[in-house]
Short mmCIF file of C-alpha atoms and ligand atoms in Angstrom, two decimals:
data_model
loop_
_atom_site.label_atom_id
_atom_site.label_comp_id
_atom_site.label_asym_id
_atom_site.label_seq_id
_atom_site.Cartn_x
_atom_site.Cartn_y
_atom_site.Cartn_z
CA UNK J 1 -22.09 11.27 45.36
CA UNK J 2 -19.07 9.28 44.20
CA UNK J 3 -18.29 8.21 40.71
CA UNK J 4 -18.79 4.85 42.16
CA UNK J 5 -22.33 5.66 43.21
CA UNK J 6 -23.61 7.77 40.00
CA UNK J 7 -22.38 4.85 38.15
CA UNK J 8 -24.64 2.09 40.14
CA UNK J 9 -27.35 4.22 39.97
CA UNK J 10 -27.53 6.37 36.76
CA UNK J 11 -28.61 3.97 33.60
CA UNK J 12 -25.77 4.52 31.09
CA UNK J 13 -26.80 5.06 27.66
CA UNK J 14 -25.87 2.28 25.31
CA UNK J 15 -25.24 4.90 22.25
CA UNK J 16 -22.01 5.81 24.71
CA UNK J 17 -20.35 2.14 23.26
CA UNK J 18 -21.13 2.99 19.92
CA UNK J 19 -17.63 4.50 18.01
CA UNK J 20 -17.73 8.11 18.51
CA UNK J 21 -17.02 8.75 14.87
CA UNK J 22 -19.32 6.80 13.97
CA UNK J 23 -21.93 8.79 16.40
CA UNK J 24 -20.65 11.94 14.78
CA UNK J 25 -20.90 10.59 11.13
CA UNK J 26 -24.09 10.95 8.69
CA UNK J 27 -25.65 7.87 7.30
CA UNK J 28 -25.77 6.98 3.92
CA UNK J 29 -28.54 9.11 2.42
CA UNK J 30 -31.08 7.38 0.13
CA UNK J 31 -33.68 9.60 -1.35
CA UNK J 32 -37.19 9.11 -0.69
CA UNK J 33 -38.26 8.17 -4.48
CA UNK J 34 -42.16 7.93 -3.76
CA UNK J 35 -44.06 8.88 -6.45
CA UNK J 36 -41.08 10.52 -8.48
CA UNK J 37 -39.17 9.53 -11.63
CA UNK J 38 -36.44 7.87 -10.33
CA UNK J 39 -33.46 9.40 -12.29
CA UNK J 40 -30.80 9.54 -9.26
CA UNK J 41 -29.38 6.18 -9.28
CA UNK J 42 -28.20 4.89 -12.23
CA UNK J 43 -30.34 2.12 -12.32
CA UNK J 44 -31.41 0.47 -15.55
CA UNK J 45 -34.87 1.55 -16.39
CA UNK J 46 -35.95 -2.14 -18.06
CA UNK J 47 -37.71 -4.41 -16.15
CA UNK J 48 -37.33 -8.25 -17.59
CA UNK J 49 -40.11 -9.38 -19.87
CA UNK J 50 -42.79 -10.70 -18.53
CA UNK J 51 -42.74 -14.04 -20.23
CA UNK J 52 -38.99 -14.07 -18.55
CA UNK J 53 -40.67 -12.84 -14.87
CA UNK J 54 -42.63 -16.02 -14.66
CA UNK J 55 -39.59 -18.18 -15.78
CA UNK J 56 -37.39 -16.79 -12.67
CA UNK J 57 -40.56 -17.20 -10.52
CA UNK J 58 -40.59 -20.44 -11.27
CA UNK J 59 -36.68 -20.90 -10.82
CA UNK J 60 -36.48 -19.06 -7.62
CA UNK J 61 -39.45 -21.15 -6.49
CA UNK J 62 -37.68 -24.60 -6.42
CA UNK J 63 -34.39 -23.08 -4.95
CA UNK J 64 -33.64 -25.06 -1.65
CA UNK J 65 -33.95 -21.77 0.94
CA UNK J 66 -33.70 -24.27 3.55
CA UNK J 67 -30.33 -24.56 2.99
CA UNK J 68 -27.04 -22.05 3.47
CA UNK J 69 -25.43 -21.10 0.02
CA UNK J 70 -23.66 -24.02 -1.39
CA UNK J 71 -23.21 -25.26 -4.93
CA UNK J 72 -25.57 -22.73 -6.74
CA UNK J 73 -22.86 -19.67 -5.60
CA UNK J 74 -19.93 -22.00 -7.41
CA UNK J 75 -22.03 -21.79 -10.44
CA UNK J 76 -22.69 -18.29 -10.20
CA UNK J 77 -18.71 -17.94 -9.93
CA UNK J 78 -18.15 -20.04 -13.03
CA UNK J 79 -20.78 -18.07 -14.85
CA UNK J 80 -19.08 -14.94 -14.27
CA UNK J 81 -15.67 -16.10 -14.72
CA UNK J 82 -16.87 -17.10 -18.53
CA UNK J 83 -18.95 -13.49 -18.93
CA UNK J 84 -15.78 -11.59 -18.13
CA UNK J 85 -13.12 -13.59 -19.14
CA UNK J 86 -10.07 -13.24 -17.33
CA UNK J 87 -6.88 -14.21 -17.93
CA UNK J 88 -5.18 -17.72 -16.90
CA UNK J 89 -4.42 -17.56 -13.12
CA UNK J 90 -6.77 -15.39 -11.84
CA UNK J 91 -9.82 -16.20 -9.99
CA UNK J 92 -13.33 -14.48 -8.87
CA UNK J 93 -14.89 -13.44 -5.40
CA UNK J 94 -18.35 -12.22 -4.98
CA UNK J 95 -19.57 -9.70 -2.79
CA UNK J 96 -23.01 -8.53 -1.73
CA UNK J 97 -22.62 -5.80 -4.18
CA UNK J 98 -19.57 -4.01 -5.10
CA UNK J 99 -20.23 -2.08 -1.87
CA UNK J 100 -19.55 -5.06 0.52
CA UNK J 101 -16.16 -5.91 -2.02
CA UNK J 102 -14.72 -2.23 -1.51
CA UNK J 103 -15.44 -2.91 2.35
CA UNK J 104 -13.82 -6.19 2.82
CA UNK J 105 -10.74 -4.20 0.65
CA UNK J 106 -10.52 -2.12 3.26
CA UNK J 107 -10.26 -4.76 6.00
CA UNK J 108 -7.83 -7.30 4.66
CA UNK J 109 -5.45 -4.50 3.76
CA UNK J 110 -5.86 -3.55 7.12
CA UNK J 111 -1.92 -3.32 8.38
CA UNK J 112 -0.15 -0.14 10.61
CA UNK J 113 -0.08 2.76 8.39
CA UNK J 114 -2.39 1.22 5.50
CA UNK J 115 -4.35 4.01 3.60
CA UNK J 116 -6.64 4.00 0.27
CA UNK J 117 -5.80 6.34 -2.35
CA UNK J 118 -8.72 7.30 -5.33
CA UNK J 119 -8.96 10.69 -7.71
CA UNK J 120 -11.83 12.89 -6.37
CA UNK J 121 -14.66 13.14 -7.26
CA UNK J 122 -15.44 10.15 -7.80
CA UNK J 123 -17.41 7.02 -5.73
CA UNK J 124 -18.29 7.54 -2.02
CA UNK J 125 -17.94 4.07 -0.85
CA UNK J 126 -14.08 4.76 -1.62
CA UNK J 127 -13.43 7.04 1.21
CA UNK J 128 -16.58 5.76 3.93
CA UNK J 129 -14.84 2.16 3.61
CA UNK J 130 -11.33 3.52 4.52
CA UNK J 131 -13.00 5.99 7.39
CA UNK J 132 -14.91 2.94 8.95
CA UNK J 133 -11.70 0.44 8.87
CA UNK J 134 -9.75 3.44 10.68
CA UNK J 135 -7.55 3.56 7.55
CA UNK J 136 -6.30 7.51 6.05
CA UNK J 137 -7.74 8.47 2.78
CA UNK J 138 -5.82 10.40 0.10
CA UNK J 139 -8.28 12.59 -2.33
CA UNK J 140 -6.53 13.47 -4.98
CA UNK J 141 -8.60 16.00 -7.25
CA UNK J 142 -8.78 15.45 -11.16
CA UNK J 143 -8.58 18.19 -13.73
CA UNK J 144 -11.32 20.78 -14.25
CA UNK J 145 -12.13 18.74 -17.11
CA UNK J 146 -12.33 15.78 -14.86
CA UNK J 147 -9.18 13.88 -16.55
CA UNK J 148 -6.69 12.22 -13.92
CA UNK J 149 -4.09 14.51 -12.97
CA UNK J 150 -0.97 12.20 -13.33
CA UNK J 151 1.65 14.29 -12.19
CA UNK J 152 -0.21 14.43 -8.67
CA UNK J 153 -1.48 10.97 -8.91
CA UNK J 154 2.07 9.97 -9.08
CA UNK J 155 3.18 12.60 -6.24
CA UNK J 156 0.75 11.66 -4.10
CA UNK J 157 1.16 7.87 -4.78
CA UNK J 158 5.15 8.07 -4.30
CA UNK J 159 4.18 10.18 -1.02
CA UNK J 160 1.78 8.14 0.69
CA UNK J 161 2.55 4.39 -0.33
CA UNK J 162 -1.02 3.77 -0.42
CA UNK J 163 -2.25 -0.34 -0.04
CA UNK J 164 -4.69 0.51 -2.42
CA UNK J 165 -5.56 2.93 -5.58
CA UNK J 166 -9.20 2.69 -6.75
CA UNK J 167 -9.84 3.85 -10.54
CA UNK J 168 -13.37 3.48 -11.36
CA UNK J 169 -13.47 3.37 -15.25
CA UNK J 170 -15.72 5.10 -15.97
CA UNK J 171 -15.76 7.17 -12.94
CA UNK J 172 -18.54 8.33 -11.15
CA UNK J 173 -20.30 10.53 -10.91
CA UNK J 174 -18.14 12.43 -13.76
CA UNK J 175 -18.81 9.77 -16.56
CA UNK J 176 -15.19 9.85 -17.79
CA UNK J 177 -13.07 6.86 -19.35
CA UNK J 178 -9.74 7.97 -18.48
CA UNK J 179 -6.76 8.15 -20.86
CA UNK J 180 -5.51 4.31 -20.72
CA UNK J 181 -1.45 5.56 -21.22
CA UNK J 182 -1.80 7.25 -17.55
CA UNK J 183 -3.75 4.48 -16.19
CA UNK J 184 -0.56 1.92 -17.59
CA UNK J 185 1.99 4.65 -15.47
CA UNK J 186 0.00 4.75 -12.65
CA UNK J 187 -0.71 1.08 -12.26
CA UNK J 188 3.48 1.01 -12.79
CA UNK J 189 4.14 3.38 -10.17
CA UNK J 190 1.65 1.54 -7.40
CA UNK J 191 3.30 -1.93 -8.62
CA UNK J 192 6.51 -0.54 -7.90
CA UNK J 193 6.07 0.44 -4.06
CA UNK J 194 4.35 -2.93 -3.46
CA UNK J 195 0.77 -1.11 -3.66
CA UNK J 196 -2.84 -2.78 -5.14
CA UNK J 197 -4.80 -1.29 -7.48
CA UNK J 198 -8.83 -1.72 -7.86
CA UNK J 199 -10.30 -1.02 -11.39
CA UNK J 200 -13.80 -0.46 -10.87
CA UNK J 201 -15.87 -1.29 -13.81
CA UNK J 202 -19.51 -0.72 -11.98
CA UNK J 203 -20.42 1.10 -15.39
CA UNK J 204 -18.42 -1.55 -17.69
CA UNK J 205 -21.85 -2.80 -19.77
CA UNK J 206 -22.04 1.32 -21.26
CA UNK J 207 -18.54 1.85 -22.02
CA UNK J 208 -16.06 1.49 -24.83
CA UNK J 209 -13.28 0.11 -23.18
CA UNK J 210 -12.78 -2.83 -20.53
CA UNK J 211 -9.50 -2.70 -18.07
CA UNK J 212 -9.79 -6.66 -18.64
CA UNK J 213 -8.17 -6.17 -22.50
CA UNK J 214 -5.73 -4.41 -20.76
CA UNK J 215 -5.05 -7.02 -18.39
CA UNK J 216 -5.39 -10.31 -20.84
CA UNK J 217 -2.60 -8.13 -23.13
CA UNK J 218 -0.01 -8.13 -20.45
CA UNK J 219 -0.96 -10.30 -17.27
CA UNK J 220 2.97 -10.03 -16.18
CA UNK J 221 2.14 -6.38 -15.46
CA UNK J 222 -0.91 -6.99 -13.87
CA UNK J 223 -0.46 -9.07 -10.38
CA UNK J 224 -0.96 -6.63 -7.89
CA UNK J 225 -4.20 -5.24 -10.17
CA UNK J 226 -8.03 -6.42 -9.78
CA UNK J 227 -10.70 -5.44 -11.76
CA UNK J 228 -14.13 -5.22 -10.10
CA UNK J 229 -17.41 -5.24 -11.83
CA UNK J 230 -21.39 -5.14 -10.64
CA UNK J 231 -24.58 -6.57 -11.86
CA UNK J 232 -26.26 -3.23 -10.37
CA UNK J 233 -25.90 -1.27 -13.28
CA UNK J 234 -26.35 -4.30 -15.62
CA UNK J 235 -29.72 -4.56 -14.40
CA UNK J 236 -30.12 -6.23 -11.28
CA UNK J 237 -29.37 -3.41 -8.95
CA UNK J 238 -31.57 -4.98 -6.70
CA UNK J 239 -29.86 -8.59 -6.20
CA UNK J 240 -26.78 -7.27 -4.76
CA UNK J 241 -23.97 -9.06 -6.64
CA UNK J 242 -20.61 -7.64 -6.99
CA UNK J 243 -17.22 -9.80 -8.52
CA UNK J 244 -13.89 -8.93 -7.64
CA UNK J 245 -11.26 -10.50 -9.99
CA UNK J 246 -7.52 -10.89 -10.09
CA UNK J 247 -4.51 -13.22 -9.11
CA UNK J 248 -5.36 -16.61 -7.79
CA UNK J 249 -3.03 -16.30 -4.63
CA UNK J 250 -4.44 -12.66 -4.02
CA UNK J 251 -7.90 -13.35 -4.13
CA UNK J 252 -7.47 -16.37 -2.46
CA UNK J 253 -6.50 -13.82 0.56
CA UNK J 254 -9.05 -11.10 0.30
CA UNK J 255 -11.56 -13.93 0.14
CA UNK J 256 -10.46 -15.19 3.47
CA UNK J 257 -12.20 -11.91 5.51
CA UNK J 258 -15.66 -12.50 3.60
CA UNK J 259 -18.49 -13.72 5.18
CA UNK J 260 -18.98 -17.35 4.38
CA UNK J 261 -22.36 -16.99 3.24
CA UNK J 262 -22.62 -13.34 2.50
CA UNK J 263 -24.29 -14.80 -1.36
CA UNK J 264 -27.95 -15.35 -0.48
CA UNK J 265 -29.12 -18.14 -2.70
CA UNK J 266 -32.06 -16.00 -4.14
CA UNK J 267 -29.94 -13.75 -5.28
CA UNK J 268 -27.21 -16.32 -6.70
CA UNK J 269 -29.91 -17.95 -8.53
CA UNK J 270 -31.40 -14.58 -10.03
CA UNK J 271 -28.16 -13.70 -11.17
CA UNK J 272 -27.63 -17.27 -12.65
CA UNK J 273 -31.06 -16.50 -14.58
CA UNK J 274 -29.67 -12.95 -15.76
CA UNK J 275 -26.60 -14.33 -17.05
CA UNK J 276 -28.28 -16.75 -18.91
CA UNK J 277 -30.41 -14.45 -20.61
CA UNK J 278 -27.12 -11.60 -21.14
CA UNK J 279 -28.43 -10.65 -24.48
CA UNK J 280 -31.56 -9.45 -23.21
CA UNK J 281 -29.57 -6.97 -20.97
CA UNK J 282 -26.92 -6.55 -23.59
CA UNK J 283 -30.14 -5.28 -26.03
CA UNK J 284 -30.83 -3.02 -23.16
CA UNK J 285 -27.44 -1.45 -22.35
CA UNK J 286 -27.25 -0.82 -26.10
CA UNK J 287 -30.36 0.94 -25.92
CA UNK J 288 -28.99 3.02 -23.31
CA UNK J 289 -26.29 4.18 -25.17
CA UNK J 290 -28.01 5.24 -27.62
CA UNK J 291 -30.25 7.07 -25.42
CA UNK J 292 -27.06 8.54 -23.57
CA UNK J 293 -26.14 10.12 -26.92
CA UNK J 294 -29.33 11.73 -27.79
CA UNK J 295 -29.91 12.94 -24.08
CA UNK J 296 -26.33 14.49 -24.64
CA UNK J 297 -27.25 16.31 -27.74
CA UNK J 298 -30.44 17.28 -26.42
CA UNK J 299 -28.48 18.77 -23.02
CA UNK J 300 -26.54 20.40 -25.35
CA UNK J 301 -29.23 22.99 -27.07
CA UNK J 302 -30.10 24.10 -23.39
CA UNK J 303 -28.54 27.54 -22.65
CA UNK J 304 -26.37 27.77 -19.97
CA UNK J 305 -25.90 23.71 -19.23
CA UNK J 306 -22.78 22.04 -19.89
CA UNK J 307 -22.55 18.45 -20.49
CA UNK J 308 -19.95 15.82 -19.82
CA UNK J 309 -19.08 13.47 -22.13
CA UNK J 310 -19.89 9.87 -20.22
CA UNK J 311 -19.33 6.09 -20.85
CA UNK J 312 -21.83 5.50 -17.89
CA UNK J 313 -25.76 5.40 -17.93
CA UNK J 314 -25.49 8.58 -16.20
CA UNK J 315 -24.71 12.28 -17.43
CA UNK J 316 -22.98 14.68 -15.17
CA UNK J 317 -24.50 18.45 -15.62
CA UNK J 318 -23.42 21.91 -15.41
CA UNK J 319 -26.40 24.51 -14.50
CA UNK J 320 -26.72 27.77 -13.04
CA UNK J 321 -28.59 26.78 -9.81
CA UNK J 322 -28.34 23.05 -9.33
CA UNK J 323 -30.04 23.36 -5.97
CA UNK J 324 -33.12 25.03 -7.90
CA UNK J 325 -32.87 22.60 -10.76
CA UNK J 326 -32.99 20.17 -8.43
CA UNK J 327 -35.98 21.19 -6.59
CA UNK J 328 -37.72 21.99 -9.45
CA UNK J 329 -37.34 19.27 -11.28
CA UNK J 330 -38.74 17.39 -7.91
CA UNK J 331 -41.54 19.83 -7.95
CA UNK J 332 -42.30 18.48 -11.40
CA UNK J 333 -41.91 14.59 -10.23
CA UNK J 334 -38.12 13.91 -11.78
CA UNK J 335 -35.86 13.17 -8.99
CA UNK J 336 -32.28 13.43 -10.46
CA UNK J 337 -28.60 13.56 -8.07
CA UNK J 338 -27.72 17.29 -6.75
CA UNK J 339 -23.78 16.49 -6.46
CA UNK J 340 -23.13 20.00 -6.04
CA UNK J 341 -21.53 20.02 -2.65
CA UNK J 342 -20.25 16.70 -2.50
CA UNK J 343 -16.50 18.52 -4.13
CA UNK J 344 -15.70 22.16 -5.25
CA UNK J 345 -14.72 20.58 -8.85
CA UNK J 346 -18.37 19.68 -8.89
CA UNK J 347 -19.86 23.23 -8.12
CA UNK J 348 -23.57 23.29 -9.83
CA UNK J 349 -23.56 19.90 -11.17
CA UNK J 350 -26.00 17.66 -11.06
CA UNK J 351 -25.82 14.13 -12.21
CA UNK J 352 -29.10 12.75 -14.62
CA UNK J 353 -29.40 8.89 -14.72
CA UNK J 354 -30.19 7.91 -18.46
CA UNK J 355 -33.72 6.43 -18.77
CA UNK J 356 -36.27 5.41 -21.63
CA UNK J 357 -36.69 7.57 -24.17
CA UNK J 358 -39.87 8.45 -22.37
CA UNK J 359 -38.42 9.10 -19.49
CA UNK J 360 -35.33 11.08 -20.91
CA UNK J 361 -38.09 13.38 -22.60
CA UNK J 362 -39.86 14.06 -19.06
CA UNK J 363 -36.42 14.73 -17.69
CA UNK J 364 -35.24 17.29 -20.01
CA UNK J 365 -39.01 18.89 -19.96
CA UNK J 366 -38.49 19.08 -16.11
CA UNK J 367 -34.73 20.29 -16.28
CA UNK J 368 -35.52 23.12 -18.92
CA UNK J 369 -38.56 24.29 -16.88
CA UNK J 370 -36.39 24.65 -13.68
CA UNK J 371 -33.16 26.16 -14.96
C1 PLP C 401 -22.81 1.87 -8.16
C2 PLP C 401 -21.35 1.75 -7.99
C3 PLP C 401 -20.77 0.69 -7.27
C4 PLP C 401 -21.52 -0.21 -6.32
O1 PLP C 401 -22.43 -0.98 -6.80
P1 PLP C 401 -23.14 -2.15 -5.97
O2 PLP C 401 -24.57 -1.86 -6.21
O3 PLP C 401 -22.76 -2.07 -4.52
O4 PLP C 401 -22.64 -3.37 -6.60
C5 PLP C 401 -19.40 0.56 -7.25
N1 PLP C 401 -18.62 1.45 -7.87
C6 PLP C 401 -19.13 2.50 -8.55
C7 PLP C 401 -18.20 3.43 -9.22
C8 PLP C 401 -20.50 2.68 -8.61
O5 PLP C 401 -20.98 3.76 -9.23
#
């Protein structure tokens, strides 16, 4: 039999025009959660009042779902644009979730020779988005204390010209706000090769310090910078609504490879409603916080765990065994984040989500009966 033949008469498989990598890669994991503690994902553990449930019910209920996303999206934009306050000049895209903003990133800076550049560990989506746009990515591994190492930062910026350096501040999953004085020299160094840099603020409603200061202090210095923030962590990790913020004329580019209507109208109205009601999610992250500090004293009496210090609603841990912490703490209904193998810096770490107080006590019960 001939080529020819086999081919007219042997059904090809349609996987074979599927991207080879992409045949060879592993999907995105997300843990089953059913009838668990759900402690893995950094998601805010208040749900809106109730008296505040029937108000968006009733909001969401007159929304016109007939039609495609029009002027309720430009509100949601102007809403935004007053929460965060950027400087004169700049102006605000949204994405379906951060996630969909680090993708479309990735395609507009799309050129010969492009690559993305981010400290490691630190957030997936960083590296996937560059390895599904067919662009290189540069790891470049922090401290063992999970700082930024500057002097390779800079080496490895000044080697590979990168289009784009991500700094999520505070990273994940380590927690850390890095030291603001290497941030200014790297953000120097990637302006002067012609580079971008992302600040990514997903965890911005728990920490100290906002890149946006930075920015409103000394816009001149800023132009090739944008700062992206989330409502996931805010709360609505569910509505999928991610902001990307920075020059006019640069996000007036990046804005050009987004879907048109990639903003369902549900979700622009819900976040319309959220925004409305910030203090009730301002209470909450403050609540947080102070949870955050008395899980991290709490961590700290356990023998043999270390504790990061974190400006996120998560704490990274150091254990003995994190793959039988983790599975015991599953055994006993937590389900937390074994990052253990996802970087060598990360070796026995697992990363706690910080919940209630009620749920922070059930943690730590389940994390001190599996260590
Ligand atoms: C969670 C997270 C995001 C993505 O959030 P979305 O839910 O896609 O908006 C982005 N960056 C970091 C660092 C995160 O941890």
């Amino acid at each position: 039999m001939t080529p020819a033949t086999a081919r007219n008469t042997e059904p090809l498989s349609p996987l074979a025009r599927i991207r080879h990598d992409v045949q060879s890669m592993h999907a995105y994991a997300v843990q089953d959660a059913a009838g668990l503690l759900k402690m893995d994902a950094m998601e805010n553990p208040h749900r809106l009042p109730a008296a505040l449930q029937a108000e968006l019910g009733l909001r969401l209920g007159a929304v016109a779902i007939n039609r495609y996303p029009g002027a309720c999206v430009d509100e949601l934009k102007a809403a935004l644009n007053d929460h965060a306050a950027p400087p004169p000049g700049w102006s605000l895209m949204l994405g379906n979730g951060s996630d969909e903003l680090i993708s479309l990133l990735a395609l507009a800076c799309d050129v010969p020779g492009a690559s993305i550049l981010a400290p490691v560990p630190g957030f997936v989506m960083y590296a996937l988005s560059a390895q599904l746009q067919g662009l290189a990515f540069h790891g470049v591994p922090l401290t063992a204390d999970f700082a930024l190492d500057e002097a390779a930062m800079l080496a490895a910026i000044a080697q590979h010209r990168p289009a784009i350096v991500y700094l999520a501040y505070p990273n994940n999953p380590t927690g850390t706000l890095w030291d603001a004085a290497v941030i200014e020299r790297l953000i120097a160094a990637q302006g002067a090769q012609g580079g971008l840099v992302v600040m990514d603020e997903a965890y911005q409603p728990f920490a100290a310090r906002s890149w946006i200061d930075n920015v409103r202090a000394a816009p001149d210095r800023h132009g090739h910078v944008l700062v992206m923030r989330t409502l996931s962590k805010f709360g609505l990790a569910g509505v999928r609504i991610g902001y990307l913020m920075g020059d006019a004329a640069l996000i007036g580019q990046i804005d050009k490879v987004r879907p048109p209507y990639n903003i369902s109208v549900l979700n622009a109205e819900c976040a319309l409603f959220a925004l409305e009601h910030a203090d009730v999610f301002a209470a909450q992250a403050l609540d947080i916080q102070a949870q955050r500090a008395l899980l991290f004293e709490a961590l700290g009496q356990l023998p043999g765990v270390t504790a990061y210090p974190s400006q996120g609603n998560m704490i990274l841990v150091r254990v003995p065994d994190a793959a039988r912490v983790f599975s015991g703490m599953k055994a006993r209904h937590v389900l937390i984040k074994n990052v253990s193998t996802m970087h060598p810096l990360l070796d026995n770490c697992v990363r706690l989500t910080v919940g209630t107080a009620e749920e922070n006590a059930q943690m730590l019960a389940a994390l001190q009966a599996s260590l």
